[in-house]
Coordinates of C-alpha atoms in Angstrom, one line a residue:
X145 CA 0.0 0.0 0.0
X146 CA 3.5 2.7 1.0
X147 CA 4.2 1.6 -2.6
X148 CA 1.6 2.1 -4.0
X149 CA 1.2 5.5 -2.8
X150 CA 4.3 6.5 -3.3
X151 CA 3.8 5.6 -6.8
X152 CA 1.1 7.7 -7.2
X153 CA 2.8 10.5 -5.8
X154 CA 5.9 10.2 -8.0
X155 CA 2.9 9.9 -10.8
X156 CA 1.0 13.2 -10.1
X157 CA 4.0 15.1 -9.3
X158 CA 5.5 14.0 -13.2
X159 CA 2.2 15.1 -14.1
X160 CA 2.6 18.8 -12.6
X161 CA 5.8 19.2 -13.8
X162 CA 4.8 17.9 -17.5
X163 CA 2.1 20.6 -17.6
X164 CA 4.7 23.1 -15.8
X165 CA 7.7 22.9 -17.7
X166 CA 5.9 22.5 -21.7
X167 CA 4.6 25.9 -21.2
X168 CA 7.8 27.1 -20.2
X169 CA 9.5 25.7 -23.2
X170 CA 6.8 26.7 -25.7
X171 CA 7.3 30.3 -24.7
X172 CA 11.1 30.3 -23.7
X173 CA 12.8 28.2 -26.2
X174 CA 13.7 30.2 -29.7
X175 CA 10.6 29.5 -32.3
X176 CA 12.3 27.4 -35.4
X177 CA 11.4 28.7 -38.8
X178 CA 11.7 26.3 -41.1
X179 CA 10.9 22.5 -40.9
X180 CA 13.6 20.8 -42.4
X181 CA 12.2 17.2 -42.6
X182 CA 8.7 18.1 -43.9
X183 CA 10.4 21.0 -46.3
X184 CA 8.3 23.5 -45.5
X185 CA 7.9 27.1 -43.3
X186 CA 6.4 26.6 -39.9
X187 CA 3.2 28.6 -38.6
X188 CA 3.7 31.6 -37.3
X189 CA 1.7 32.9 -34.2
X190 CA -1.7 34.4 -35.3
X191 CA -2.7 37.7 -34.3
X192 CA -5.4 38.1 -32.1
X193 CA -8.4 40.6 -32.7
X194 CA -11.3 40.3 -31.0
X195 CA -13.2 41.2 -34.7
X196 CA -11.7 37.5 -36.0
X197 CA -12.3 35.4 -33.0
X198 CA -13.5 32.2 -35.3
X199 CA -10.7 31.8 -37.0
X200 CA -8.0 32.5 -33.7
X201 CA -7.8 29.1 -31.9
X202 CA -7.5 26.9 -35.0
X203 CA -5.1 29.2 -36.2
X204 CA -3.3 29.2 -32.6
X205 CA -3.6 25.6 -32.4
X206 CA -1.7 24.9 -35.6
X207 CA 1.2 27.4 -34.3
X208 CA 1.6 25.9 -31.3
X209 CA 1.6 22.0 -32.7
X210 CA 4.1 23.2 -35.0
X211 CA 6.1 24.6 -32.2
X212 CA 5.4 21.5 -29.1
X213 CA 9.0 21.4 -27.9
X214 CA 10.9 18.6 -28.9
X215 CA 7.5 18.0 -31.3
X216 CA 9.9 16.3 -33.7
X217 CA 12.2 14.5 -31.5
X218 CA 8.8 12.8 -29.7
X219 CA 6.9 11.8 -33.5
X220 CA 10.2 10.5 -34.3
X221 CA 10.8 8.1 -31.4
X222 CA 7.4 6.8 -31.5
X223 CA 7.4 5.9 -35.1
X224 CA 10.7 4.1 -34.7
X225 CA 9.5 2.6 -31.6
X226 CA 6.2 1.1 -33.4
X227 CA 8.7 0.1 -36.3
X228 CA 11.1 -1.8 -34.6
X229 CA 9.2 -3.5 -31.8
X230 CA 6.3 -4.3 -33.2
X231 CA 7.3 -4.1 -37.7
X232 CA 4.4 -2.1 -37.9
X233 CA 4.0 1.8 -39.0
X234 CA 1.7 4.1 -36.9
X235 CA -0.8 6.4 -39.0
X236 CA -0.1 9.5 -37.6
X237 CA -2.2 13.1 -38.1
X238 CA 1.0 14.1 -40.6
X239 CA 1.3 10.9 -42.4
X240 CA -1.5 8.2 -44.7
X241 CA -0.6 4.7 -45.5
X242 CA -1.7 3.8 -48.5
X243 CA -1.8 0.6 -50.6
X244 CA 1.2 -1.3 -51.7
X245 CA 4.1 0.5 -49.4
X246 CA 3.0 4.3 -51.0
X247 CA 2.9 7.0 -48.1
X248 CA 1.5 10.6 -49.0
X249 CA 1.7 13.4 -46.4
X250 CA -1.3 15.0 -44.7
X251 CA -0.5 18.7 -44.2
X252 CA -2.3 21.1 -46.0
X253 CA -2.4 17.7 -48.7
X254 CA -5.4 15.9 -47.6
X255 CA -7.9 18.7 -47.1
X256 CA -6.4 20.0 -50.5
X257 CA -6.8 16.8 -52.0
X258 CA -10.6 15.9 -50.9
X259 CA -12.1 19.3 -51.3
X260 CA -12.4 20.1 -47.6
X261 CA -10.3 22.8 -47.7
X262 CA -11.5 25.4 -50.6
X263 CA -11.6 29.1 -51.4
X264 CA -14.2 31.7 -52.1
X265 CA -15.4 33.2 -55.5
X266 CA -13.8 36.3 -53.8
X267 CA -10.4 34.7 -52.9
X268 CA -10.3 33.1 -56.8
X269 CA -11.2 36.3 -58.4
X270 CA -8.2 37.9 -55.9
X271 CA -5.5 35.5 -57.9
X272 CA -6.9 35.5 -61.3
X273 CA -6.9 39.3 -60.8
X274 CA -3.5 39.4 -59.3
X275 CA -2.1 36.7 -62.3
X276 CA -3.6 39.6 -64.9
X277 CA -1.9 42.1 -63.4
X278 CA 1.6 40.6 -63.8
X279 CA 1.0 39.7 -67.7
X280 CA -0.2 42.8 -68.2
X281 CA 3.0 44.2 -66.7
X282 CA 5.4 41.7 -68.3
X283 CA 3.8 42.3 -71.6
X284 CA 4.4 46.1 -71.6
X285 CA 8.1 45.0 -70.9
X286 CA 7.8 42.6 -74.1
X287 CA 8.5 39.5 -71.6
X288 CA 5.6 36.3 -72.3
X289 CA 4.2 35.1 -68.6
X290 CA 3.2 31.7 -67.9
X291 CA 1.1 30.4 -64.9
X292 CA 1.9 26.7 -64.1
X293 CA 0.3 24.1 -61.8
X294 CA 2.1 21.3 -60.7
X295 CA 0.0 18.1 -59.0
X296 CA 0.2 16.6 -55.9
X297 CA 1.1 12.8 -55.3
X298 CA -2.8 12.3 -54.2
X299 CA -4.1 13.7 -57.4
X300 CA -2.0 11.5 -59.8
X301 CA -1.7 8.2 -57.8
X302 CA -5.2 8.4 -56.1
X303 CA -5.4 4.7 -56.5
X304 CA -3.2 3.6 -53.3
X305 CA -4.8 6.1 -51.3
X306 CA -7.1 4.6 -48.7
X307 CA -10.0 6.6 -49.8
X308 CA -12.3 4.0 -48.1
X309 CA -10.9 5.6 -45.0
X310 CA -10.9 9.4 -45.7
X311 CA -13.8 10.7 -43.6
X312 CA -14.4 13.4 -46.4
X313 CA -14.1 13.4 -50.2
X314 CA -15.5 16.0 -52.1
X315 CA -14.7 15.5 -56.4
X316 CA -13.8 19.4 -56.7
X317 CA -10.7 21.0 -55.0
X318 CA -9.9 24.6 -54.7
X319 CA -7.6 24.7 -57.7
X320 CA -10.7 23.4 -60.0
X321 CA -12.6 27.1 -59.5
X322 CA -9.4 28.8 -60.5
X323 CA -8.8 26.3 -63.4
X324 CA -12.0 27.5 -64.5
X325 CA -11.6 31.3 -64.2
X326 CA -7.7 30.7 -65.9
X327 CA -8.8 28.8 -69.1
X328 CA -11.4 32.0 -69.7
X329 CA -8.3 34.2 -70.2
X330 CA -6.0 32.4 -72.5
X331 CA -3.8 35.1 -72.6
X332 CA -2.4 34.2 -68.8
X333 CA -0.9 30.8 -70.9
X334 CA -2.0 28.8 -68.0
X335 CA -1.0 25.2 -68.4
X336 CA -2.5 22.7 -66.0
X337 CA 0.1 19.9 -65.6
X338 CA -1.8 17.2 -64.0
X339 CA -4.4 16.2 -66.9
X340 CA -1.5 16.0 -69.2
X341 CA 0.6 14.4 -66.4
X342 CA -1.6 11.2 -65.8
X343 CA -1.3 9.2 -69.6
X344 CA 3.2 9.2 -69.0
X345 CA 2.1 7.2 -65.7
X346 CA 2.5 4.0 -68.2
X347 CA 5.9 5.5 -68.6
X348 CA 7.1 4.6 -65.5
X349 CA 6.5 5.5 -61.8
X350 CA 6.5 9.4 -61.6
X351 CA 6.8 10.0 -58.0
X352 CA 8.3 8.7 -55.1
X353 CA 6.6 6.5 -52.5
X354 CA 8.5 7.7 -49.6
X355 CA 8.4 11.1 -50.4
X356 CA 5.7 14.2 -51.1
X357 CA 7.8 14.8 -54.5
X358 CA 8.0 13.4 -57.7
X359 CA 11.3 11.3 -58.7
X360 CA 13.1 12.5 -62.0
X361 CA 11.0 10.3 -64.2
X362 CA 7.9 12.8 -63.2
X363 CA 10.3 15.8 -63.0
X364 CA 11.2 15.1 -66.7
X365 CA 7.3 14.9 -68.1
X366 CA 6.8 17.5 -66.1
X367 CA 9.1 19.9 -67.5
X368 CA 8.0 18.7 -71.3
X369 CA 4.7 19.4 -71.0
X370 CA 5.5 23.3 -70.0
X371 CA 8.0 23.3 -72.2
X372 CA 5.5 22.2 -74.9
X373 CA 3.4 24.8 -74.4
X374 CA 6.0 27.8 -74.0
X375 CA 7.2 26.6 -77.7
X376 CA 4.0 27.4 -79.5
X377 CA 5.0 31.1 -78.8
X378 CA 9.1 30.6 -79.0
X379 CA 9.7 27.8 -81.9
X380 CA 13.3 27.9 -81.1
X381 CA 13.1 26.0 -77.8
X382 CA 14.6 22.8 -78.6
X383 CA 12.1 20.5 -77.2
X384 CA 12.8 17.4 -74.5
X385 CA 13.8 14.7 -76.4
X386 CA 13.2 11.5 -73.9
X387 CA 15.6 9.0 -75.9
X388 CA 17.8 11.5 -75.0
X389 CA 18.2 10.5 -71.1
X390 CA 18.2 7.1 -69.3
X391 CA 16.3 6.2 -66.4
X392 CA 18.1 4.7 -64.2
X393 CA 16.5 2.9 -60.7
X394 CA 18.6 2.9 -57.3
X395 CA 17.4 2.1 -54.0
X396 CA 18.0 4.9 -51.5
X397 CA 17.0 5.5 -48.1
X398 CA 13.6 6.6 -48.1
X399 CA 12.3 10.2 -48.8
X400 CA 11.0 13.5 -46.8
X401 CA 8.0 11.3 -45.6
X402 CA 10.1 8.2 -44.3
X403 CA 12.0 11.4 -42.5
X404 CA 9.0 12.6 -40.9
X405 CA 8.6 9.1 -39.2
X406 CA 12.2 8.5 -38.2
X407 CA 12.1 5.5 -40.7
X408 CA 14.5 6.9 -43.7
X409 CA 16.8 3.6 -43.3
X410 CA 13.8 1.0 -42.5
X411 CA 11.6 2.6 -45.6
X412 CA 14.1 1.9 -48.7
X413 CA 12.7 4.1 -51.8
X414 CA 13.9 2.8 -55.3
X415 CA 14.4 6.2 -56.7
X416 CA 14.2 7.1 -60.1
X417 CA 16.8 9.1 -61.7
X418 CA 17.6 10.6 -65.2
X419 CA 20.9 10.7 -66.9
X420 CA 21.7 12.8 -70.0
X421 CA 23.6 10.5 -72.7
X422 CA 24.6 13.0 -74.3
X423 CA 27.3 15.8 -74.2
X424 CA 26.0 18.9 -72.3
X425 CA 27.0 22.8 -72.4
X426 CA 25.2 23.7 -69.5
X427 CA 26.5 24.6 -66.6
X428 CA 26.0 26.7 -63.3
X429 CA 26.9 29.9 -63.6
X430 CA 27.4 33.4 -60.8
X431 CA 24.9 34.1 -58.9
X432 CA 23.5 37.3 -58.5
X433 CA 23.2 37.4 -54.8
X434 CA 19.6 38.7 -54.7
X435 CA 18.4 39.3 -50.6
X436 CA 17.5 35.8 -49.4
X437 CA 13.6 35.8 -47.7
X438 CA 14.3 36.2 -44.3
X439 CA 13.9 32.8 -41.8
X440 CA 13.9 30.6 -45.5
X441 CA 15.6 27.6 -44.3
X442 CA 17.8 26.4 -47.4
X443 CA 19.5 29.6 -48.2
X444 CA 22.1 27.9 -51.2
X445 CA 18.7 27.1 -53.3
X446 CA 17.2 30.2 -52.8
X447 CA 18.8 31.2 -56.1
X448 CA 20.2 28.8 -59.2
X449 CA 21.6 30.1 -62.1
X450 CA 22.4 27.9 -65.5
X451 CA 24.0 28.9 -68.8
X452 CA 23.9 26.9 -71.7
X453 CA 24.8 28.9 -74.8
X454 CA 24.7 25.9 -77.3
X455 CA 20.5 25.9 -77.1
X456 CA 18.2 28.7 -77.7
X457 CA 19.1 32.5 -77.0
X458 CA 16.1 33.0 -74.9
X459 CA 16.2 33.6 -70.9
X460 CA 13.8 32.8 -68.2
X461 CA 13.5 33.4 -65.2
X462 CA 11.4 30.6 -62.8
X463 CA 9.7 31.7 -59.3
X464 CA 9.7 28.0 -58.6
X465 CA 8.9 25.7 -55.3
X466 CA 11.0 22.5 -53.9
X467 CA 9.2 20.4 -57.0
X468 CA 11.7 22.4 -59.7
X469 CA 14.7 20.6 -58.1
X470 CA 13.7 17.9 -60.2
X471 CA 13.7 19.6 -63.1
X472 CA 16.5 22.5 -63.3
X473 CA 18.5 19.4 -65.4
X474 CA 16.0 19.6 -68.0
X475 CA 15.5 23.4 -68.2
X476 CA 19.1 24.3 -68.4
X477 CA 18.6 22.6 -72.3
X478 CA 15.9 24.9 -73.0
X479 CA 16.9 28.8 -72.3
X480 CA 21.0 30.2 -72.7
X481 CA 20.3 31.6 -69.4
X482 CA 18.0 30.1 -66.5
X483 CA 17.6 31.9 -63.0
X484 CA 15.4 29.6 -60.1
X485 CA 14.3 31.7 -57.6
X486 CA 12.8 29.7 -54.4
X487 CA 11.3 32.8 -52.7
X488 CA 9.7 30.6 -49.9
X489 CA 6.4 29.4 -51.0
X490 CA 5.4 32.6 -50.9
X491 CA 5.6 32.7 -55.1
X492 CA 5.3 36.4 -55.0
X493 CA 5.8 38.9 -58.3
X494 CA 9.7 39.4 -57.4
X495 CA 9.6 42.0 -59.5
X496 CA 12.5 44.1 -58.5
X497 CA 14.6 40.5 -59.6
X498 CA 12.5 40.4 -62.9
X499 CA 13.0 43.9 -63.8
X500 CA 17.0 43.3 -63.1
X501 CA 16.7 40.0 -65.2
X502 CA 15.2 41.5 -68.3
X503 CA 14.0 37.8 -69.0
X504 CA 12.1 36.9 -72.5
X505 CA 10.1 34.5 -70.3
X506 CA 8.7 34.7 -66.3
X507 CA 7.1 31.1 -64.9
X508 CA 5.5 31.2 -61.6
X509 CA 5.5 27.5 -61.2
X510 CA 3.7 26.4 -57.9
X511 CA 2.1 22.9 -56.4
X512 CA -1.7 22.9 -56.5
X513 CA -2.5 22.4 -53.2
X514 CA -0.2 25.5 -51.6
X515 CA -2.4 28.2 -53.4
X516 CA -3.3 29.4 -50.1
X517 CA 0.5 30.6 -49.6
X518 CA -0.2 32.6 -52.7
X519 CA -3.2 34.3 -51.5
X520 CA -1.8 35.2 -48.6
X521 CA 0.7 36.9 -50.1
X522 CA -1.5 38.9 -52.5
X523 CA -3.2 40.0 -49.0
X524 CA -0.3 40.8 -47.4
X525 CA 0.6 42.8 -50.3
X526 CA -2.7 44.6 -50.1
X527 CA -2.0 45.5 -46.9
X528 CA 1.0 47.0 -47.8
X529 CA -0.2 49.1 -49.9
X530 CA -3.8 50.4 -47.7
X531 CA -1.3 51.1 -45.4

């Protein structure tokens, strides 16, 4: 009976100092930025106004998950944990399990992905409005625009997702409504990747199953099909030629997903890689040192810059998210001069950088389901300029 309270006492006072000390760590400890493993920018503390009460503890909520101390350190342990002692995977609120060993991320993914999360008429007109006003600006400058969508892993391997499972599925998502309002102004030279994505999946595998990205394979039909549609205006692009690189398949330790679990070693991904067979002129040139976005946590990609003066005399300049990485080996066959600008998700007009550049060509190239970053950004803006 001593024992037994004493082990209750030892138990409660754990307790007290569990609920003592996380508060003091939430608030103390220096907020992280950037998530490294899941490749994206962590939430930043909403403000609070008593006008937008709704919207506060959600928003708060999502800050502070993001920012649990030692949040990644615990996920980690208990994914390996499940893993090792028991061979089996946990579902998590980050990651899904799918069919046949495919794992597809959760975050701002899944809501995307079964039309739970969508936008209003209001927020659409905001982007298509915002996407005109940048063409109409490039086109005084004599520079062509073009508006590209890239697809999430859910939308082109829906198949091993567990949809049986999902609590909500919807057929439209939020990039449908703007898909609509683009394709009525043909001048924005919108091109929708995903349709034209899905019939090169008897090609090969296109993304990776460990991993929210695509493998080179997908990176490569990717860049063809923009590429085909930017040479109906400029002829003199050489087009992507695919007898012109070999696919080659290597097993690697898994991707940003088998990361996120603490399983990158366990979760072997058989990676698909492309390798020019032929001799190429491109290669990276000086950078032009543009101001990095501040708290962006992979500074040395903020900016890539490839010459290639054997191809076409044309230059472009990309505002481009982590899905580009599989592509700059393509690109730099297309342009004599390519610039990559990673300006953190936030795929803003960089103008100042585009009116240094004097491209022939601007693509804002962006994955489907962050469209919210892009809206904030055009309200922030706003903002900016009310105030």
């Amino acid at each position: 009976m001593k024992q037994h309270k004493i082990y209750r006492g030892v138990l409660g006072i754990s307790f007290l100092l569990a609920i003592t000390i996380v508060p003091i760590l939430f608030f103390n400890l220096e907020k992280a930025k950037m998530d490294l493993v899941e490749n994206r920018m962590l939430k930043t503390a909403p403000e609070f106004n008593l006008e937008k009460l709704v919207p506060f503890p959600k928003a708060y909520e999502a800050y502070f998950n993001d920012h649990f101390p030692y949040r990644r350190d615990i996920i980690n342990q208990n994914s390996y944990f499940n893993y090792t002692c028991f061979d089996h995977i946990t579902t998590t609120n980050e990651v899904i399990i799918g069919k046949e060993d495919w794992f597809f991320k959760i975050e701002k993914h899944l809501d995307f992905f079964t039309g739970k999360d969508q936008m209003t008429d209001i927020e659409l007109d905001k982007i298509t409005a915002e996407l005109d006003k940048r063409r109409k600006y490039f086109a005084e400058n004599g520079i062509e625009m073009y508006f590209v969508l890239v697809p999430l892993k859910h939308s082109i391997y829906p198949e091993y997702l567990p949809i049986e499972k999902l609590t909500f599925y919807k057929e439209t998502t939020m990039a449908d409504g703007l898909r609509e309002r683009l394709r009525e102004i043909p001048e924005l030279n919108f091109i929708d990747v995903r349709d034209s994505l899905i019939p090169y999946k008897k090609a090969g595998r296109l993304y990776q199953k460990t991993d929210n990205h695509w493998n080179e394979l997908g990176g490569f039909f990717g860049s063809m099909i923009v590429q085909q549609s930017i040479q109906q205006d400029f002829p003199e692009i050489p087009a992507l030629d695919r007898s012109q690189y070999e696919a080659t398949t290597t097993s690697t330790n898994g991707g940003n997903i088998a990361k996120m679990m603490c399983l990158s070693e366990e979760l072997k991904e058989d990676y698909v890689s492309m390798a020019k067979n032929f001799t190429s002129q491109a290669t990276a040139s000086t950078k032009r040192n543009y101001p990095i976005i501040p708290g962006f946590g992979v500074p040395e990609s903020y900016e890539i810059v490839r010459s290639n003066p054997e191809v076409s005399p044309l230059k472009v300049v990309f505002i481009r998210d982590s899905f580009a990485k599989y592509q700059i080996k393509f690109w730099e066959e297309c342009f004599a001069e390519s610039i990559f600008i990673w300006d953190a998700w936030q795929y803003g007009f960089n103008k100042d950088i585009i009116d240094q550049e004097k491209p022939d060509i601007v693509v804002y190239q962006m994955l489907e389901s962050l469209l919210p970053d892009l809206l904030k950004t055009i309200e922030e803006e706003e903002k900016k300029n009310i105030n």
